PDB file of C-alpha atoms in Angstrom:
ATOM      1  CA  UNK F   1     129.394  92.658 156.640  1.00 46.00           C
ATOM      2  CA  UNK F   2     126.603  90.761 155.843  1.00 46.00           C
ATOM      3  CA  UNK F   3     128.373  87.368 156.039  1.00 47.00           C
ATOM      4  CA  UNK F   4     129.817  88.466 159.365  1.00 50.00           C
ATOM      5  CA  UNK F   5     126.251  89.460 160.695  1.00 48.00           C
ATOM      6  CA  UNK F   6     124.724  86.103 159.522  1.00 44.00           C
ATOM      7  CA  UNK F   7     127.568  84.168 161.374  1.00 47.00           C
ATOM      8  CA  UNK F   8     126.797  86.106 164.281  1.00 50.00           C
ATOM      9  CA  UNK F   9     123.091  85.662 164.303  1.00 48.00           C
ATOM     10  CA  UNK F  10     123.923  81.948 163.754  1.00 49.00           C
ATOM     11  CA  UNK F  11     126.052  81.479 166.451  1.00 48.00           C
ATOM     12  CA  UNK F  12     123.442  83.057 168.703  1.00 51.00           C
ATOM     13  CA  UNK F  13     121.048  80.748 167.436  1.00 50.00           C
ATOM     14  CA  UNK F  14     122.658  77.759 168.244  1.00 52.00           C
ATOM     15  CA  UNK F  15     121.534  75.986 171.603  1.00 52.00           C
ATOM     16  CA  UNK F  16     123.841  74.630 174.417  1.00 48.00           C
ATOM     17  CA  UNK F  17     124.187  70.912 173.917  1.00 53.00           C
ATOM     18  CA  UNK F  18     124.171  69.822 177.138  1.00 52.00           C
ATOM     19  CA  UNK F  19     121.092  72.228 178.510  1.00 52.00           C
ATOM     20  CA  UNK F  20     119.383  71.152 175.311  1.00 53.00           C
ATOM     21  CA  UNK F  21     119.718  67.533 175.972  1.00 56.00           C
ATOM     22  CA  UNK F  22     118.834  67.436 179.925  1.00 63.00           C
ATOM     23  CA  UNK F  23     115.553  69.156 179.026  1.00 66.00           C
ATOM     24  CA  UNK F  24     114.794  67.213 176.004  1.00 71.00           C
ATOM     25  CA  UNK F  25     115.196  63.915 178.504  1.00 72.00           C
ATOM     26  CA  UNK F  26     113.240  65.897 181.278  1.00 80.00           C
ATOM     27  CA  UNK F  27     110.555  66.077 178.844  1.00 78.00           C
ATOM     28  CA  UNK F  28     110.532  62.752 177.377  1.00 74.00           C
ATOM     29  CA  UNK F  29     109.857  61.212 180.964  1.00 78.00           C
ATOM     30  CA  UNK F  30     107.336  63.411 181.486  1.00 79.00           C
ATOM     31  CA  UNK F  31     105.615  62.339 178.656  1.00 78.00           C
ATOM     32  CA  UNK F  32     106.508  58.426 179.456  1.00 79.00           C
ATOM     33  CA  UNK F  33     105.561  58.952 183.141  1.00 83.00           C
ATOM     34  CA  UNK F  34     101.622  58.186 182.603  1.00 84.00           C
ATOM     35  CA  UNK F  35     102.727  55.274 180.752  1.00 82.00           C
ATOM     36  CA  UNK F  36     104.875  53.509 183.162  1.00 84.00           C
ATOM     37  CA  UNK F  37     102.612  54.661 186.116  1.00 86.00           C
ATOM     38  CA  UNK F  38      99.945  52.497 184.272  1.00 85.00           C
ATOM     39  CA  UNK F  39     102.164  49.335 183.401  1.00 82.00           C
ATOM     40  CA  UNK F  40     103.135  50.073 187.224  1.00 81.00           C
ATOM     41  CA  UNK F  41      99.809  49.896 188.715  1.00 83.00           C
ATOM     42  CA  UNK F  42      98.220  47.165 186.422  1.00 83.00           C
ATOM     43  CA  UNK F  43     100.814  44.757 185.441  1.00 80.00           C
ATOM     44  CA  UNK F  44     104.025  45.002 187.728  1.00 84.00           C
ATOM     45  CA  UNK F  45     102.520  45.576 190.971  1.00 86.00           C
ATOM     46  CA  UNK F  46      99.652  42.367 190.318  1.00 83.00           C
ATOM     47  CA  UNK F  47     102.741  40.002 189.456  1.00 84.00           C
ATOM     48  CA  UNK F  48     104.705  40.746 192.343  1.00 88.00           C
ATOM     49  CA  UNK F  49     101.674  40.392 194.791  1.00 87.00           C
ATOM     50  CA  UNK F  50     100.866  37.053 192.733  1.00 86.00           C
ATOM     51  CA  UNK F  51     104.436  35.703 193.494  1.00 88.00           C
ATOM     52  CA  UNK F  52     104.053  37.229 197.249  1.00 90.00           C
ATOM     53  CA  UNK F  53     100.704  35.567 197.875  1.00 90.00           C
ATOM     54  CA  UNK F  54     101.693  32.061 196.612  1.00 90.00           C
ATOM     55  CA  UNK F  55     104.040  31.746 199.800  1.00 92.00           C
ATOM     56  CA  UNK F  56     101.061  32.983 202.024  1.00 90.00           C
ATOM     57  CA  UNK F  57      98.340  31.144 204.164  1.00 89.00           C
ATOM     58  CA  UNK F  58      95.956  34.057 202.433  1.00 87.00           C
ATOM     59  CA  UNK F  59      92.733  33.352 202.989  1.00 88.00           C
ATOM     60  CA  UNK F  60      88.978  34.604 202.609  1.00 82.00           C
ATOM     61  CA  UNK F  61      87.725  33.006 205.874  1.00 81.00           C
ATOM     62  CA  UNK F  62      89.104  31.944 209.011  1.00 76.00           C
ATOM     63  CA  UNK F  63      92.099  33.458 211.256  1.00 73.00           C
ATOM     64  CA  UNK F  64      94.445  33.599 207.838  1.00 70.00           C
ATOM     65  CA  UNK F  65      92.134  35.797 206.574  1.00 71.00           C
ATOM     66  CA  UNK F  66      92.741  38.284 209.538  1.00 76.00           C
ATOM     67  CA  UNK F  67      96.397  37.525 209.667  1.00 77.00           C
ATOM     68  CA  UNK F  68      97.996  36.813 206.313  1.00 82.00           C
ATOM     69  CA  UNK F  69     101.437  35.643 207.015  1.00 87.00           C
ATOM     70  CA  UNK F  70     104.393  34.159 205.141  1.00 89.00           C
ATOM     71  CA  UNK F  71     104.827  30.436 204.819  1.00 89.00           C
ATOM     72  CA  UNK F  72     107.502  29.613 202.432  1.00 88.00           C
ATOM     73  CA  UNK F  73     106.908  26.711 199.828  1.00 91.00           C
ATOM     74  CA  UNK F  74     104.288  25.038 202.365  1.00 92.00           C
ATOM     75  CA  UNK F  75     101.597  25.157 199.351  1.00 91.00           C
ATOM     76  CA  UNK F  76     103.616  24.140 196.739  1.00 92.00           C
ATOM     77  CA  UNK F  77     104.414  20.963 199.314  1.00 91.00           C
ATOM     78  CA  UNK F  78     100.798  20.640 199.780  1.00 91.00           C
ATOM     79  CA  UNK F  79     100.417  21.214 195.950  1.00 91.00           C
ATOM     80  CA  UNK F  80     102.421  18.241 195.094  1.00 90.00           C
ATOM     81  CA  UNK F  81     101.094  15.991 197.731  1.00 92.00           C
ATOM     82  CA  UNK F  82      97.366  16.468 196.611  1.00 91.00           C
ATOM     83  CA  UNK F  83      96.336  13.725 193.937  1.00 92.00           C
ATOM     84  CA  UNK F  84      93.983  15.878 192.274  1.00 92.00           C
ATOM     85  CA  UNK F  85      96.823  18.432 191.396  1.00 93.00           C
ATOM     86  CA  UNK F  86      98.236  15.705 189.655  1.00 92.00           C
ATOM     87  CA  UNK F  87      95.422  14.767 187.703  1.00 93.00           C
ATOM     88  CA  UNK F  88      94.885  18.074 186.776  1.00 94.00           C
ATOM     89  CA  UNK F  89      98.526  18.791 185.254  1.00 93.00           C
ATOM     90  CA  UNK F  90      97.779  15.260 183.293  1.00 94.00           C
ATOM     91  CA  UNK F  91      94.366  16.464 182.344  1.00 94.00           C
ATOM     92  CA  UNK F  92      95.819  19.958 181.222  1.00 93.00           C
ATOM     93  CA  UNK F  93      98.577  18.737 179.308  1.00 93.00           C
ATOM     94  CA  UNK F  94      95.666  16.151 177.576  1.00 94.00           C
ATOM     95  CA  UNK F  95      93.113  19.185 177.030  1.00 95.00           C
ATOM     96  CA  UNK F  96      96.646  21.355 175.724  1.00 93.00           C
ATOM     97  CA  UNK F  97      97.908  18.982 173.333  1.00 92.00           C
ATOM     98  CA  UNK F  98      94.806  17.700 171.308  1.00 95.00           C
ATOM     99  CA  UNK F  99      92.959  20.807 171.615  1.00 93.00           C
ATOM    100  CA  UNK F 100      95.817  23.299 170.465  1.00 91.00           C
ATOM    101  CA  UNK F 101      98.569  21.934 169.448  1.00 87.00           C
ATOM    102  CA  UNK F 102      97.238  19.214 167.286  1.00 91.00           C
ATOM    103  CA  UNK F 103      93.555  20.514 166.960  1.00 92.00           C
ATOM    104  CA  UNK F 104      93.853  24.198 166.186  1.00 93.00           C
ATOM    105  CA  UNK F 105      97.262  24.305 164.952  1.00 92.00           C
ATOM    106  CA  UNK F 106      96.835  21.234 162.234  1.00 91.00           C
ATOM    107  CA  UNK F 107      93.208  21.904 161.178  1.00 92.00           C
ATOM    108  CA  UNK F 108      94.070  25.885 161.324  1.00 91.00           C
ATOM    109  CA  UNK F 109      97.201  25.358 158.571  1.00 91.00           C
ATOM    110  CA  UNK F 110      94.794  22.693 156.617  1.00 90.00           C
ATOM    111  CA  UNK F 111      91.968  25.251 156.133  1.00 88.00           C
ATOM    112  CA  UNK F 112      94.644  27.930 155.330  1.00 88.00           C
ATOM    113  CA  UNK F 113      95.960  25.717 152.663  1.00 87.00           C
ATOM    114  CA  UNK F 114      93.001  24.551 150.842  1.00 84.00           C
ATOM    115  CA  UNK F 115      92.153  28.206 151.002  1.00 82.00           C
ATOM    116  CA  UNK F 116      94.877  29.793 149.754  1.00 79.00           C
ATOM    117  CA  UNK F 117      95.196  30.415 145.929  1.00 69.00           C
ATOM    118  CA  UNK F 118      90.960  29.473 145.914  1.00 70.00           C
ATOM    119  CA  UNK F 119      88.006  31.847 144.532  1.00 65.00           C
ATOM    120  CA  UNK F 120      87.500  34.798 146.674  1.00 71.00           C
ATOM    121  CA  UNK F 121      84.260  34.009 147.262  1.00 71.00           C
ATOM    122  CA  UNK F 122      84.785  30.574 148.206  1.00 70.00           C
ATOM    123  CA  UNK F 123      87.340  31.805 150.755  1.00 71.00           C
ATOM    124  CA  UNK F 124      85.277  34.591 152.037  1.00 73.00           C
ATOM    125  CA  UNK F 125      81.979  31.770 152.775  1.00 75.00           C
ATOM    126  CA  UNK F 126      84.530  29.191 154.406  1.00 75.00           C
ATOM    127  CA  UNK F 127      86.430  32.205 156.183  1.00 75.00           C
ATOM    128  CA  UNK F 128      83.262  33.805 157.529  1.00 78.00           C
ATOM    129  CA  UNK F 129      81.691  30.380 158.854  1.00 78.00           C
ATOM    130  CA  UNK F 130      85.098  29.769 160.699  1.00 79.00           C
ATOM    131  CA  UNK F 131      85.664  32.992 162.182  1.00 81.00           C
ATOM    132  CA  UNK F 132      82.274  32.951 163.342  1.00 82.00           C
ATOM    133  CA  UNK F 133      83.029  30.289 166.005  1.00 81.00           C
ATOM    134  CA  UNK F 134      85.704  32.258 167.028  1.00 83.00           C
ATOM    135  CA  UNK F 135      84.188  35.488 167.737  1.00 84.00           C
ATOM    136  CA  UNK F 136      81.469  33.883 169.482  1.00 87.00           C
ATOM    137  CA  UNK F 137      81.685  34.412 173.462  1.00 89.00           C
ATOM    138  CA  UNK F 138      82.826  31.213 175.716  1.00 91.00           C
ATOM    139  CA  UNK F 139      79.747  31.019 177.432  1.00 91.00           C
ATOM    140  CA  UNK F 140      78.001  31.261 174.247  1.00 92.00           C
ATOM    141  CA  UNK F 141      79.654  28.191 172.666  1.00 92.00           C
ATOM    142  CA  UNK F 142      79.494  26.143 175.888  1.00 93.00           C
ATOM    143  CA  UNK F 143      76.268  26.763 175.565  1.00 93.00           C
ATOM    144  CA  UNK F 144      76.013  25.952 172.062  1.00 92.00           C
ATOM    145  CA  UNK F 145      77.627  22.402 172.719  1.00 93.00           C
ATOM    146  CA  UNK F 146      75.984  21.519 175.608  1.00 92.00           C
ATOM    147  CA  UNK F 147      72.887  21.417 173.229  1.00 92.00           C
ATOM    148  CA  UNK F 148      74.763  19.452 170.877  1.00 92.00           C
ATOM    149  CA  UNK F 149      76.282  16.752 173.222  1.00 92.00           C
ATOM    150  CA  UNK F 150      73.747  16.489 175.699  1.00 88.00           C
ATOM    151  CA  UNK F 151      71.274  13.931 176.237  1.00 83.00           C
ATOM    152  CA  UNK F 152      69.007  13.907 173.272  1.00 82.00           C
ATOM    153  CA  UNK F 153      70.586  16.780 171.809  1.00 85.00           C
ATOM    154  CA  UNK F 154      71.478  17.392 168.150  1.00 89.00           C
ATOM    155  CA  UNK F 155      74.228  14.816 168.231  1.00 90.00           C
ATOM    156  CA  UNK F 156      71.868  12.138 169.594  1.00 88.00           C
ATOM    157  CA  UNK F 157      68.993  13.354 167.211  1.00 90.00           C
ATOM    158  CA  UNK F 158      71.388  13.168 164.248  1.00 89.00           C
ATOM    159  CA  UNK F 159      72.937   9.641 164.974  1.00 88.00           C
ATOM    160  CA  UNK F 160      69.134   8.302 166.030  1.00 88.00           C
ATOM    161  CA  UNK F 161      68.561   8.486 161.842  1.00 88.00           C
ATOM    162  CA  UNK F 162      71.342   5.495 161.761  1.00 88.00           C
ATOM    163  CA  UNK F 163      69.426   3.932 164.767  1.00 85.00           C
ATOM    164  CA  UNK F 164      72.147   4.681 166.903  1.00 84.00           C
ATOM    165  CA  UNK F 165      71.211   4.427 170.587  1.00 87.00           C
ATOM    166  CA  UNK F 166      71.581   7.717 172.629  1.00 86.00           C
ATOM    167  CA  UNK F 167      74.600   8.478 173.875  1.00 88.00           C
ATOM    168  CA  UNK F 168      75.632  10.803 177.098  1.00 88.00           C
ATOM    169  CA  UNK F 169      78.568  12.309 175.610  1.00 90.00           C
ATOM    170  CA  UNK F 170      79.163  15.031 178.457  1.00 91.00           C
ATOM    171  CA  UNK F 171      79.478  11.700 180.847  1.00 91.00           C
ATOM    172  CA  UNK F 172      80.724   9.150 178.632  1.00 90.00           C
ATOM    173  CA  UNK F 173      82.997  10.986 177.044  1.00 93.00           C
ATOM    174  CA  UNK F 174      83.510  14.579 178.629  1.00 93.00           C
ATOM    175  CA  UNK F 175      87.236  15.173 177.981  1.00 94.00           C
ATOM    176  CA  UNK F 176      86.428  14.561 174.029  1.00 94.00           C
ATOM    177  CA  UNK F 177      83.388  16.679 174.303  1.00 94.00           C
ATOM    178  CA  UNK F 178      85.567  19.615 175.764  1.00 95.00           C
ATOM    179  CA  UNK F 179      88.292  19.068 173.236  1.00 95.00           C
ATOM    180  CA  UNK F 180      85.895  19.379 170.248  1.00 95.00           C
ATOM    181  CA  UNK F 181      84.215  22.314 171.722  1.00 94.00           C
ATOM    182  CA  UNK F 182      87.841  24.107 172.059  1.00 94.00           C
ATOM    183  CA  UNK F 183      89.242  22.913 168.778  1.00 94.00           C
ATOM    184  CA  UNK F 184      85.449  24.565 167.086  1.00 92.00           C
ATOM    185  CA  UNK F 185      86.071  27.954 168.961  1.00 92.00           C
ATOM    186  CA  UNK F 186      89.549  28.465 168.404  1.00 90.00           C
ATOM    187  CA  UNK F 187      90.827  27.350 164.931  1.00 90.00           C
ATOM    188  CA  UNK F 188      90.204  30.574 163.047  1.00 88.00           C
ATOM    189  CA  UNK F 189      93.096  32.597 165.000  1.00 90.00           C
ATOM    190  CA  UNK F 190      95.072  29.366 163.471  1.00 91.00           C
ATOM    191  CA  UNK F 191      93.763  29.837 160.252  1.00 89.00           C
ATOM    192  CA  UNK F 192      94.053  33.434 160.121  1.00 88.00           C
ATOM    193  CA  UNK F 193      97.693  33.298 161.178  1.00 90.00           C
ATOM    194  CA  UNK F 194      98.430  30.806 158.208  1.00 91.00           C
ATOM    195  CA  UNK F 195      96.769  32.473 155.790  1.00 87.00           C
ATOM    196  CA  UNK F 196      99.159  35.898 156.259  1.00 86.00           C
ATOM    197  CA  UNK F 197     102.306  33.162 156.375  1.00 90.00           C
ATOM    198  CA  UNK F 198     100.915  31.634 153.295  1.00 88.00           C
ATOM    199  CA  UNK F 199     100.623  34.741 151.632  1.00 84.00           C
ATOM    200  CA  UNK F 200     103.795  35.983 152.395  1.00 85.00           C
ATOM    201  CA  UNK F 201     105.779  32.979 150.601  1.00 84.00           C
ATOM    202  CA  UNK F 202     107.142  33.877 147.070  1.00 84.00           C
ATOM    203  CA  UNK F 203     105.400  32.342 144.649  1.00 84.00           C
ATOM    204  CA  UNK F 204     109.241  32.563 142.337  1.00 86.00           C
ATOM    205  CA  UNK F 205     110.382  29.988 145.159  1.00 85.00           C
ATOM    206  CA  UNK F 206     107.231  27.449 144.582  1.00 82.00           C
ATOM    207  CA  UNK F 207     107.566  27.968 140.964  1.00 82.00           C
ATOM    208  CA  UNK F 208     111.020  27.107 141.105  1.00 86.00           C
ATOM    209  CA  UNK F 209     110.495  24.128 142.781  1.00 83.00           C
ATOM    210  CA  UNK F 210     107.865  23.072 140.568  1.00 85.00           C
ATOM    211  CA  UNK F 211     110.334  23.670 137.300  1.00 84.00           C
ATOM    212  CA  UNK F 212     112.534  21.314 139.521  1.00 79.00           C
ATOM    213  CA  UNK F 213     110.496  18.750 139.585  1.00 81.00           C
ATOM    214  CA  UNK F 214     108.751  18.945 142.776  1.00 81.00           C
ATOM    215  CA  UNK F 215     105.254  17.906 143.587  1.00 83.00           C
ATOM    216  CA  UNK F 216     102.791  20.019 145.372  1.00 82.00           C
ATOM    217  CA  UNK F 217     103.166  17.891 148.263  1.00 83.00           C
ATOM    218  CA  UNK F 218     107.251  17.934 148.554  1.00 86.00           C
ATOM    219  CA  UNK F 219     106.890  21.911 147.751  1.00 85.00           C
ATOM    220  CA  UNK F 220     104.895  22.295 150.718  1.00 85.00           C
ATOM    221  CA  UNK F 221     107.268  19.940 153.444  1.00 83.00           C
ATOM    222  CA  UNK F 222     110.435  21.078 151.950  1.00 86.00           C
ATOM    223  CA  UNK F 223     109.760  24.860 150.829  1.00 85.00           C
ATOM    224  CA  UNK F 224     106.699  26.442 152.433  1.00 86.00           C
ATOM    225  CA  UNK F 225     107.073  25.050 155.914  1.00 87.00           C
ATOM    226  CA  UNK F 226     110.639  26.239 156.512  1.00 85.00           C
ATOM    227  CA  UNK F 227     109.668  29.296 155.307  1.00 88.00           C
ATOM    228  CA  UNK F 228     106.486  29.778 157.789  1.00 88.00           C
ATOM    229  CA  UNK F 229     108.305  27.967 161.185  1.00 85.00           C
ATOM    230  CA  UNK F 230     108.133  31.362 162.477  1.00 85.00           C
ATOM    231  CA  UNK F 231     104.695  31.891 162.272  1.00 88.00           C
ATOM    232  CA  UNK F 232     104.514  28.383 163.420  1.00 88.00           C
ATOM    233  CA  UNK F 233     106.529  28.886 166.628  1.00 86.00           C
ATOM    234  CA  UNK F 234     104.353  32.106 167.294  1.00 87.00           C
ATOM    235  CA  UNK F 235     101.270  30.703 166.842  1.00 90.00           C
ATOM    236  CA  UNK F 236     101.992  27.665 168.873  1.00 89.00           C
ATOM    237  CA  UNK F 237     102.746  29.662 171.739  1.00 87.00           C
ATOM    238  CA  UNK F 238      99.952  32.345 171.647  1.00 89.00           C
ATOM    239  CA  UNK F 239      97.201  29.104 171.204  1.00 92.00           C
ATOM    240  CA  UNK F 240      99.190  27.201 174.196  1.00 90.00           C
ATOM    241  CA  UNK F 241      99.328  30.260 176.650  1.00 88.00           C
ATOM    242  CA  UNK F 242      95.359  30.858 174.997  1.00 90.00           C
ATOM    243  CA  UNK F 243      93.952  26.933 175.818  1.00 92.00           C
ATOM    244  CA  UNK F 244      96.210  27.108 179.412  1.00 91.00           C
ATOM    245  CA  UNK F 245      93.546  29.619 180.457  1.00 89.00           C
ATOM    246  CA  UNK F 246      90.205  27.883 179.123  1.00 92.00           C
ATOM    247  CA  UNK F 247      88.357  28.317 182.185  1.00 93.00           C
ATOM    248  CA  UNK F 248      84.687  29.539 180.980  1.00 92.00           C
ATOM    249  CA  UNK F 249      83.966  26.959 178.151  1.00 93.00           C
ATOM    250  CA  UNK F 250      84.985  23.633 180.433  1.00 94.00           C
ATOM    251  CA  UNK F 251      83.431  24.917 183.819  1.00 93.00           C
ATOM    252  CA  UNK F 252      79.698  25.751 181.887  1.00 92.00           C
ATOM    253  CA  UNK F 253      80.235  22.110 180.196  1.00 92.00           C
ATOM    254  CA  UNK F 254      81.277  19.915 182.925  1.00 92.00           C
ATOM    255  CA  UNK F 255      82.607  21.872 185.660  1.00 90.00           C
ATOM    256  CA  UNK F 256      85.482  19.461 185.718  1.00 90.00           C
ATOM    257  CA  UNK F 257      83.581  16.421 186.002  1.00 86.00           C
ATOM    258  CA  UNK F 258      82.028  14.210 186.063  1.00 89.00           C
ATOM    259  CA  UNK F 259      84.397  13.375 188.930  1.00 87.00           C
ATOM    260  CA  UNK F 260      87.851  14.746 187.899  1.00 90.00           C
ATOM    261  CA  UNK F 261      87.936  13.649 184.504  1.00 92.00           C
ATOM    262  CA  UNK F 262      87.928  17.351 183.096  1.00 93.00           C
ATOM    263  CA  UNK F 263      89.400  18.921 186.020  1.00 94.00           C
ATOM    264  CA  UNK F 264      92.229  21.206 184.279  1.00 94.00           C
ATOM    265  CA  UNK F 265      94.379  23.310 186.573  1.00 93.00           C
ATOM    266  CA  UNK F 266      92.217  26.589 186.049  1.00 93.00           C
ATOM    267  CA  UNK F 267      88.970  24.685 187.091  1.00 94.00           C
ATOM    268  CA  UNK F 268      91.673  23.097 190.195  1.00 94.00           C
ATOM    269  CA  UNK F 269      92.677  26.446 190.894  1.00 93.00           C
ATOM    270  CA  UNK F 270      88.950  28.241 191.108  1.00 92.00           C
ATOM    271  CA  UNK F 271      87.847  25.599 192.917  1.00 92.00           C
ATOM    272  CA  UNK F 272      90.730  25.854 195.594  1.00 91.00           C
ATOM    273  CA  UNK F 273      90.789  29.667 195.574  1.00 89.00           C
ATOM    274  CA  UNK F 274      87.129  30.618 195.322  1.00 88.00           C
ATOM    275  CA  UNK F 275      84.992  27.589 196.506  1.00 87.00           C
ATOM    276  CA  UNK F 276      87.387  26.423 199.415  1.00 86.00           C
ATOM    277  CA  UNK F 277      88.628  30.212 199.627  1.00 88.00           C
ATOM    278  CA  UNK F 278      92.483  29.194 199.941  1.00 90.00           C
ATOM    279  CA  UNK F 279      93.627  32.303 197.227  1.00 89.00           C
ATOM    280  CA  UNK F 280      96.999  31.692 198.936  1.00 90.00           C
ATOM    281  CA  UNK F 281      97.143  27.705 197.673  1.00 92.00           C
ATOM    282  CA  UNK F 282      95.005  29.065 194.396  1.00 91.00           C
ATOM    283  CA  UNK F 283      97.755  31.541 193.529  1.00 91.00           C
ATOM    284  CA  UNK F 284     100.350  28.828 194.008  1.00 92.00           C
ATOM    285  CA  UNK F 285      98.502  26.770 191.459  1.00 92.00           C
ATOM    286  CA  UNK F 286      98.739  29.662 188.767  1.00 90.00           C
ATOM    287  CA  UNK F 287     102.313  29.910 189.386  1.00 90.00           C
ATOM    288  CA  UNK F 288     102.219  26.504 188.134  1.00 90.00           C
ATOM    289  CA  UNK F 289     100.257  27.286 185.295  1.00 89.00           C
ATOM    290  CA  UNK F 290     102.695  30.105 184.424  1.00 87.00           C
ATOM    291  CA  UNK F 291     105.398  27.689 184.656  1.00 89.00           C
ATOM    292  CA  UNK F 292     104.003  25.350 182.429  1.00 88.00           C
ATOM    293  CA  UNK F 293     103.006  28.269 179.323  1.00 87.00           C
ATOM    294  CA  UNK F 294     107.089  29.404 179.600  1.00 86.00           C
ATOM    295  CA  UNK F 295     108.387  25.472 179.524  1.00 88.00           C
ATOM    296  CA  UNK F 296     106.171  24.879 176.372  1.00 85.00           C
ATOM    297  CA  UNK F 297     107.133  27.899 174.853  1.00 81.00           C
ATOM    298  CA  UNK F 298     110.917  27.389 174.924  1.00 84.00           C
ATOM    299  CA  UNK F 299     110.133  23.612 173.928  1.00 83.00           C
ATOM    300  CA  UNK F 300     108.657  25.234 170.866  1.00 80.00           C
ATOM    301  CA  UNK F 301     111.214  27.595 169.818  1.00 77.00           C
ATOM    302  CA  UNK F 302     114.142  24.890 170.194  1.00 79.00           C
ATOM    303  CA  UNK F 303     112.113  22.389 168.416  1.00 75.00           C
ATOM    304  CA  UNK F 304     111.697  24.784 165.663  1.00 69.00           C
ATOM    305  CA  UNK F 305     114.770  26.382 165.751  1.00 68.00           C
ATOM    306  CA  UNK F 306     113.350  30.055 165.842  1.00 59.00           C
ATOM    307  CA  UNK F 307     115.420  32.302 167.599  1.00 59.00           C
ATOM    308  CA  UNK F 308     113.753  35.606 169.422  1.00 52.00           C
TER     309      UNK F 308
END
């Protein structure tokens, strides 16, 4: 009797499979709906509008500001016929390669290796100094390096001790100046990525390689680097995308000049969109910037043979 009653009660409590799953599904949708709405409003809609405006004559002034119309690939045709755009692409690639791919990447890895297995006090002191540059806002970094490279600034004052004549660094070597400033500002991120990656390398493997006769450099090249190639690819992609979007630092230091010598794509895009009021043209330039970032990311993954 008791067993029969328990079976009956258990049967009454058993939910209907179809209704329960449908009810749970609707509840999940309701919980996720606010997130989807936020993504749609602040992510997907701006992306779609960016693609649309790149193919229009959208402007802040003139007749096109009152009646925006679709013009197809005219913005892109004008862009590739503009010599300033071609200069901007070259300057962007130079700035990207020397300040991010070589500068931040190599220096960050070197600092991480030098700090690996060092005394905690040494790591903390160096880490604070390097990270201080990373957390400093770009506009502050720009003023720091303007004071450093300007006529009669810190660098000229230091070189005068060795009887070196003052040099107008921001005029004579503008691209070198902004590259050095960006390396100083962004190296800490690469250092932290590689510190975490080096900490995950099993010490047993390194010890086995040392027992087999591998020197420190051989262990680093043949054991450590292959094991952290995923971190290398990730870091290269992140600093590439960050460097492609650097605007405040360059604009505050040189304004894209003198002439077009530091005219990267973000500076050129800003001038076209907000100085010449051609928003459609400026949006088309932003798509080219996006394509450069995507191509660079796939090249990194291909070179390092990392799977997503």
